[in-house]
């Protein structure tokens, strides 16, 4: 068969990395260990390809570094919700999406939003994908309006 087993084709090569980062950030949220220890413990077992590993490392530490900023940004876009009531997985996906949109220039924001929505479908509740989509779309509109001119260091 020309196409092989279509269900095994990975259309989004970074999805595995994003899913691993989600799990590592969740582990960090419920752990007392440092982000560096969590990353080493969990991520080293996830990756064979160096590119995926580097991308995951960049995303993980970007979210860690800018978590307070991302939380404030997300709070500003929540309507009729308290930030503390947002499910952990959804909060983490929103942080990841906001971090990719604002700080990872090589990723188109629409791709970031789409990926977070798809991951929410797998790792969170049925309603979460729409919620994540709505908040990140609002965050993206703010990003477009601000037209950030300075580049921030992701790994520093």
PDB file of C-alpha atoms in Angstrom:
ATOM      1  CA  UNK A   1       0.000   0.000   0.000  1.00  0.00           C
ATOM      2  CA  UNK A   2       1.399   3.376  -1.009  1.00  0.00           C
ATOM      3  CA  UNK A   3       0.477   5.293   2.151  1.00  0.00           C
ATOM      4  CA  UNK A   4       1.113   2.543   4.663  1.00  0.00           C
ATOM      5  CA  UNK A   5      -0.731   2.735   7.952  1.00  0.00           C
ATOM      6  CA  UNK A   6      -2.135   6.271   7.919  1.00  0.00           C
ATOM      7  CA  UNK A   7      -2.739   6.248  11.674  1.00  0.00           C
ATOM      8  CA  UNK A   8       1.001   6.077  12.312  1.00  0.00           C
ATOM      9  CA  UNK A   9       1.830   9.183  10.262  1.00  0.00           C
ATOM     10  CA  UNK A  10       2.779  12.050  12.550  1.00  0.00           C
ATOM     11  CA  UNK A  11       1.629  15.268  10.901  1.00  0.00           C
ATOM     12  CA  UNK A  12       3.054  17.422  13.682  1.00  0.00           C
ATOM     13  CA  UNK A  13       6.613  16.348  14.444  1.00  0.00           C
ATOM     14  CA  UNK A  14       6.818  18.553  17.534  1.00  0.00           C
ATOM     15  CA  UNK A  15       3.620  17.187  19.087  1.00  0.00           C
ATOM     16  CA  UNK A  16       5.516  14.458  20.942  1.00  0.00           C
ATOM     17  CA  UNK A  17       7.831  17.118  22.368  1.00  0.00           C
ATOM     18  CA  UNK A  18       4.899  19.321  23.392  1.00  0.00           C
ATOM     19  CA  UNK A  19       3.173  16.391  25.078  1.00  0.00           C
ATOM     20  CA  UNK A  20       6.377  15.547  26.945  1.00  0.00           C
ATOM     21  CA  UNK A  21       6.758  19.186  28.034  1.00  0.00           C
ATOM     22  CA  UNK A  22       3.153  19.199  29.269  1.00  0.00           C
ATOM     23  CA  UNK A  23       3.872  16.130  31.385  1.00  0.00           C
ATOM     24  CA  UNK A  24       7.140  17.549  32.704  1.00  0.00           C
ATOM     25  CA  UNK A  25       5.503  20.870  33.613  1.00  0.00           C
ATOM     26  CA  UNK A  26       2.702  19.015  35.382  1.00  0.00           C
ATOM     27  CA  UNK A  27       5.273  16.961  37.311  1.00  0.00           C
ATOM     28  CA  UNK A  28       7.066  20.191  38.248  1.00  0.00           C
ATOM     29  CA  UNK A  29       3.792  21.748  39.417  1.00  0.00           C
ATOM     30  CA  UNK A  30       3.088  18.914  41.855  1.00  0.00           C
ATOM     31  CA  UNK A  31       6.708  18.296  42.870  1.00  0.00           C
ATOM     32  CA  UNK A  32       9.158  20.027  45.147  1.00  0.00           C
ATOM     33  CA  UNK A  33      12.036  19.308  42.769  1.00  0.00           C
ATOM     34  CA  UNK A  34      13.743  22.010  40.728  1.00  0.00           C
ATOM     35  CA  UNK A  35      12.761  22.424  37.076  1.00  0.00           C
ATOM     36  CA  UNK A  36      16.232  21.253  36.028  1.00  0.00           C
ATOM     37  CA  UNK A  37      15.875  17.974  37.946  1.00  0.00           C
ATOM     38  CA  UNK A  38      12.353  17.393  36.627  1.00  0.00           C
ATOM     39  CA  UNK A  39      13.472  18.051  33.064  1.00  0.00           C
ATOM     40  CA  UNK A  40      16.456  15.722  33.286  1.00  0.00           C
ATOM     41  CA  UNK A  41      14.478  12.973  34.988  1.00  0.00           C
ATOM     42  CA  UNK A  42      11.544  12.971  32.597  1.00  0.00           C
ATOM     43  CA  UNK A  43      12.805  14.281  29.305  1.00  0.00           C
ATOM     44  CA  UNK A  44      15.918  12.213  28.881  1.00  0.00           C
ATOM     45  CA  UNK A  45      13.712   9.137  28.537  1.00  0.00           C
ATOM     46  CA  UNK A  46      11.396  10.748  25.953  1.00  0.00           C
ATOM     47  CA  UNK A  47      13.701  11.681  23.112  1.00  0.00           C
ATOM     48  CA  UNK A  48      15.904  10.008  20.563  1.00  0.00           C
ATOM     49  CA  UNK A  49      16.196  12.940  18.168  1.00  0.00           C
ATOM     50  CA  UNK A  50      18.292  15.901  19.256  1.00  0.00           C
ATOM     51  CA  UNK A  51      16.057  18.482  17.512  1.00  0.00           C
ATOM     52  CA  UNK A  52      12.979  17.395  19.432  1.00  0.00           C
ATOM     53  CA  UNK A  53      14.972  17.355  22.646  1.00  0.00           C
ATOM     54  CA  UNK A  54      16.308  20.894  22.104  1.00  0.00           C
ATOM     55  CA  UNK A  55      12.864  22.202  21.207  1.00  0.00           C
ATOM     56  CA  UNK A  56      11.361  20.557  24.310  1.00  0.00           C
ATOM     57  CA  UNK A  57      14.126  21.993  26.480  1.00  0.00           C
ATOM     58  CA  UNK A  58      13.591  25.491  25.044  1.00  0.00           C
ATOM     59  CA  UNK A  59       9.824  25.317  25.549  1.00  0.00           C
ATOM     60  CA  UNK A  60      10.037  23.835  29.055  1.00  0.00           C
ATOM     61  CA  UNK A  61      12.465  26.441  30.370  1.00  0.00           C
ATOM     62  CA  UNK A  62      10.669  29.266  28.552  1.00  0.00           C
ATOM     63  CA  UNK A  63       7.445  28.353  30.370  1.00  0.00           C
ATOM     64  CA  UNK A  64       9.305  28.047  33.681  1.00  0.00           C
ATOM     65  CA  UNK A  65      11.031  31.410  33.213  1.00  0.00           C
ATOM     66  CA  UNK A  66       7.923  33.311  32.139  1.00  0.00           C
ATOM     67  CA  UNK A  67       5.284  31.476  34.189  1.00  0.00           C
ATOM     68  CA  UNK A  68       4.293  34.497  36.311  1.00  0.00           C
ATOM     69  CA  UNK A  69       4.072  36.672  33.198  1.00  0.00           C
ATOM     70  CA  UNK A  70       2.002  34.010  31.389  1.00  0.00           C
ATOM     71  CA  UNK A  71      -0.324  33.609  34.373  1.00  0.00           C
ATOM     72  CA  UNK A  72      -0.984  37.365  34.464  1.00  0.00           C
ATOM     73  CA  UNK A  73      -1.553  37.408  30.707  1.00  0.00           C
ATOM     74  CA  UNK A  74      -3.991  34.492  30.928  1.00  0.00           C
ATOM     75  CA  UNK A  75      -5.830  36.091  33.872  1.00  0.00           C
ATOM     76  CA  UNK A  76      -6.414  39.166  31.705  1.00  0.00           C
ATOM     77  CA  UNK A  77      -8.128  37.009  29.079  1.00  0.00           C
ATOM     78  CA  UNK A  78     -10.329  34.920  31.361  1.00  0.00           C
ATOM     79  CA  UNK A  79     -13.953  35.979  31.375  1.00  0.00           C
ATOM     80  CA  UNK A  80     -16.177  34.743  34.195  1.00  0.00           C
ATOM     81  CA  UNK A  81     -13.408  32.420  35.401  1.00  0.00           C
ATOM     82  CA  UNK A  82     -10.991  32.612  38.272  1.00  0.00           C
ATOM     83  CA  UNK A  83      -7.499  31.550  37.272  1.00  0.00           C
ATOM     84  CA  UNK A  84      -7.273  29.207  40.245  1.00  0.00           C
ATOM     85  CA  UNK A  85     -10.360  27.306  39.006  1.00  0.00           C
ATOM     86  CA  UNK A  86      -8.836  26.526  35.621  1.00  0.00           C
ATOM     87  CA  UNK A  87      -7.805  22.862  35.479  1.00  0.00           C
ATOM     88  CA  UNK A  88      -4.064  22.247  35.921  1.00  0.00           C
ATOM     89  CA  UNK A  89      -3.595  20.729  32.480  1.00  0.00           C
ATOM     90  CA  UNK A  90      -5.454  23.619  30.853  1.00  0.00           C
ATOM     91  CA  UNK A  91      -3.364  26.183  32.771  1.00  0.00           C
ATOM     92  CA  UNK A  92      -0.178  24.476  31.633  1.00  0.00           C
ATOM     93  CA  UNK A  93      -1.344  24.317  28.009  1.00  0.00           C
ATOM     94  CA  UNK A  94      -2.245  28.012  28.141  1.00  0.00           C
ATOM     95  CA  UNK A  95       1.201  28.832  29.552  1.00  0.00           C
ATOM     96  CA  UNK A  96       2.838  26.758  26.830  1.00  0.00           C
ATOM     97  CA  UNK A  97       0.779  28.397  24.098  1.00  0.00           C
ATOM     98  CA  UNK A  98       1.384  31.925  25.403  1.00  0.00           C
ATOM     99  CA  UNK A  99       5.110  31.219  25.718  1.00  0.00           C
ATOM    100  CA  UNK A 100       5.323  29.899  22.160  1.00  0.00           C
ATOM    101  CA  UNK A 101       3.319  32.835  20.774  1.00  0.00           C
ATOM    102  CA  UNK A 102       5.345  35.552  22.495  1.00  0.00           C
ATOM    103  CA  UNK A 103       8.820  34.066  22.889  1.00  0.00           C
ATOM    104  CA  UNK A 104       9.422  31.388  20.244  1.00  0.00           C
ATOM    105  CA  UNK A 105       9.629  33.307  16.977  1.00  0.00           C
ATOM    106  CA  UNK A 106      10.225  30.261  14.781  1.00  0.00           C
ATOM    107  CA  UNK A 107       6.743  28.875  15.480  1.00  0.00           C
ATOM    108  CA  UNK A 108       3.733  30.453  13.752  1.00  0.00           C
ATOM    109  CA  UNK A 109       1.224  31.452  16.467  1.00  0.00           C
ATOM    110  CA  UNK A 110      -1.644  29.693  14.684  1.00  0.00           C
ATOM    111  CA  UNK A 111       0.358  26.454  14.804  1.00  0.00           C
ATOM    112  CA  UNK A 112       0.920  26.912  18.546  1.00  0.00           C
ATOM    113  CA  UNK A 113      -2.782  27.463  19.135  1.00  0.00           C
ATOM    114  CA  UNK A 114      -3.778  24.481  17.001  1.00  0.00           C
ATOM    115  CA  UNK A 115      -1.284  22.199  18.725  1.00  0.00           C
ATOM    116  CA  UNK A 116      -2.419  23.199  22.237  1.00  0.00           C
ATOM    117  CA  UNK A 117      -6.044  22.597  21.225  1.00  0.00           C
ATOM    118  CA  UNK A 118      -5.219  19.134  19.848  1.00  0.00           C
ATOM    119  CA  UNK A 119      -3.224  18.224  22.966  1.00  0.00           C
ATOM    120  CA  UNK A 120      -6.113  19.421  25.163  1.00  0.00           C
ATOM    121  CA  UNK A 121      -8.383  16.957  23.341  1.00  0.00           C
ATOM    122  CA  UNK A 122      -6.110  14.122  24.444  1.00  0.00           C
ATOM    123  CA  UNK A 123      -5.009  15.177  27.929  1.00  0.00           C
ATOM    124  CA  UNK A 124      -7.933  17.205  29.292  1.00  0.00           C
ATOM    125  CA  UNK A 125     -11.730  17.328  29.331  1.00  0.00           C
ATOM    126  CA  UNK A 126     -14.083  17.443  26.371  1.00  0.00           C
ATOM    127  CA  UNK A 127     -14.747  21.165  26.875  1.00  0.00           C
ATOM    128  CA  UNK A 128     -11.091  22.075  27.344  1.00  0.00           C
ATOM    129  CA  UNK A 129     -10.153  22.255  23.685  1.00  0.00           C
ATOM    130  CA  UNK A 130     -12.679  25.030  23.031  1.00  0.00           C
ATOM    131  CA  UNK A 131     -11.636  26.851  26.196  1.00  0.00           C
ATOM    132  CA  UNK A 132      -7.922  26.651  25.310  1.00  0.00           C
ATOM    133  CA  UNK A 133      -8.672  27.766  21.748  1.00  0.00           C
ATOM    134  CA  UNK A 134     -10.675  30.791  22.899  1.00  0.00           C
ATOM    135  CA  UNK A 135      -8.117  32.005  25.432  1.00  0.00           C
ATOM    136  CA  UNK A 136      -5.108  31.498  23.145  1.00  0.00           C
ATOM    137  CA  UNK A 137      -6.891  33.185  20.243  1.00  0.00           C
ATOM    138  CA  UNK A 138      -7.466  36.195  22.508  1.00  0.00           C
ATOM    139  CA  UNK A 139      -3.809  36.093  23.601  1.00  0.00           C
ATOM    140  CA  UNK A 140      -2.757  35.974  19.934  1.00  0.00           C
ATOM    141  CA  UNK A 141      -4.845  39.062  19.145  1.00  0.00           C
ATOM    142  CA  UNK A 142      -3.072  40.893  21.968  1.00  0.00           C
ATOM    143  CA  UNK A 143       0.266  39.711  20.561  1.00  0.00           C
ATOM    144  CA  UNK A 144      -0.659  41.073  17.134  1.00  0.00           C
ATOM    145  CA  UNK A 145      -1.695  44.408  18.637  1.00  0.00           C
ATOM    146  CA  UNK A 146       1.466  44.815  20.694  1.00  0.00           C
ATOM    147  CA  UNK A 147       3.873  44.022  17.842  1.00  0.00           C
ATOM    148  CA  UNK A 148       6.675  43.220  20.216  1.00  0.00           C
ATOM    149  CA  UNK A 149       9.906  44.801  19.037  1.00  0.00           C
ATOM    150  CA  UNK A 150      12.434  43.405  21.446  1.00  0.00           C
ATOM    151  CA  UNK A 151      13.605  39.824  21.450  1.00  0.00           C
ATOM    152  CA  UNK A 152      13.770  38.083  24.792  1.00  0.00           C
ATOM    153  CA  UNK A 153      16.230  35.372  25.726  1.00  0.00           C
ATOM    154  CA  UNK A 154      14.413  32.062  26.157  1.00  0.00           C
ATOM    155  CA  UNK A 155      17.116  30.045  27.845  1.00  0.00           C
ATOM    156  CA  UNK A 156      18.744  32.644  30.060  1.00  0.00           C
TER     157      UNK A 156
END
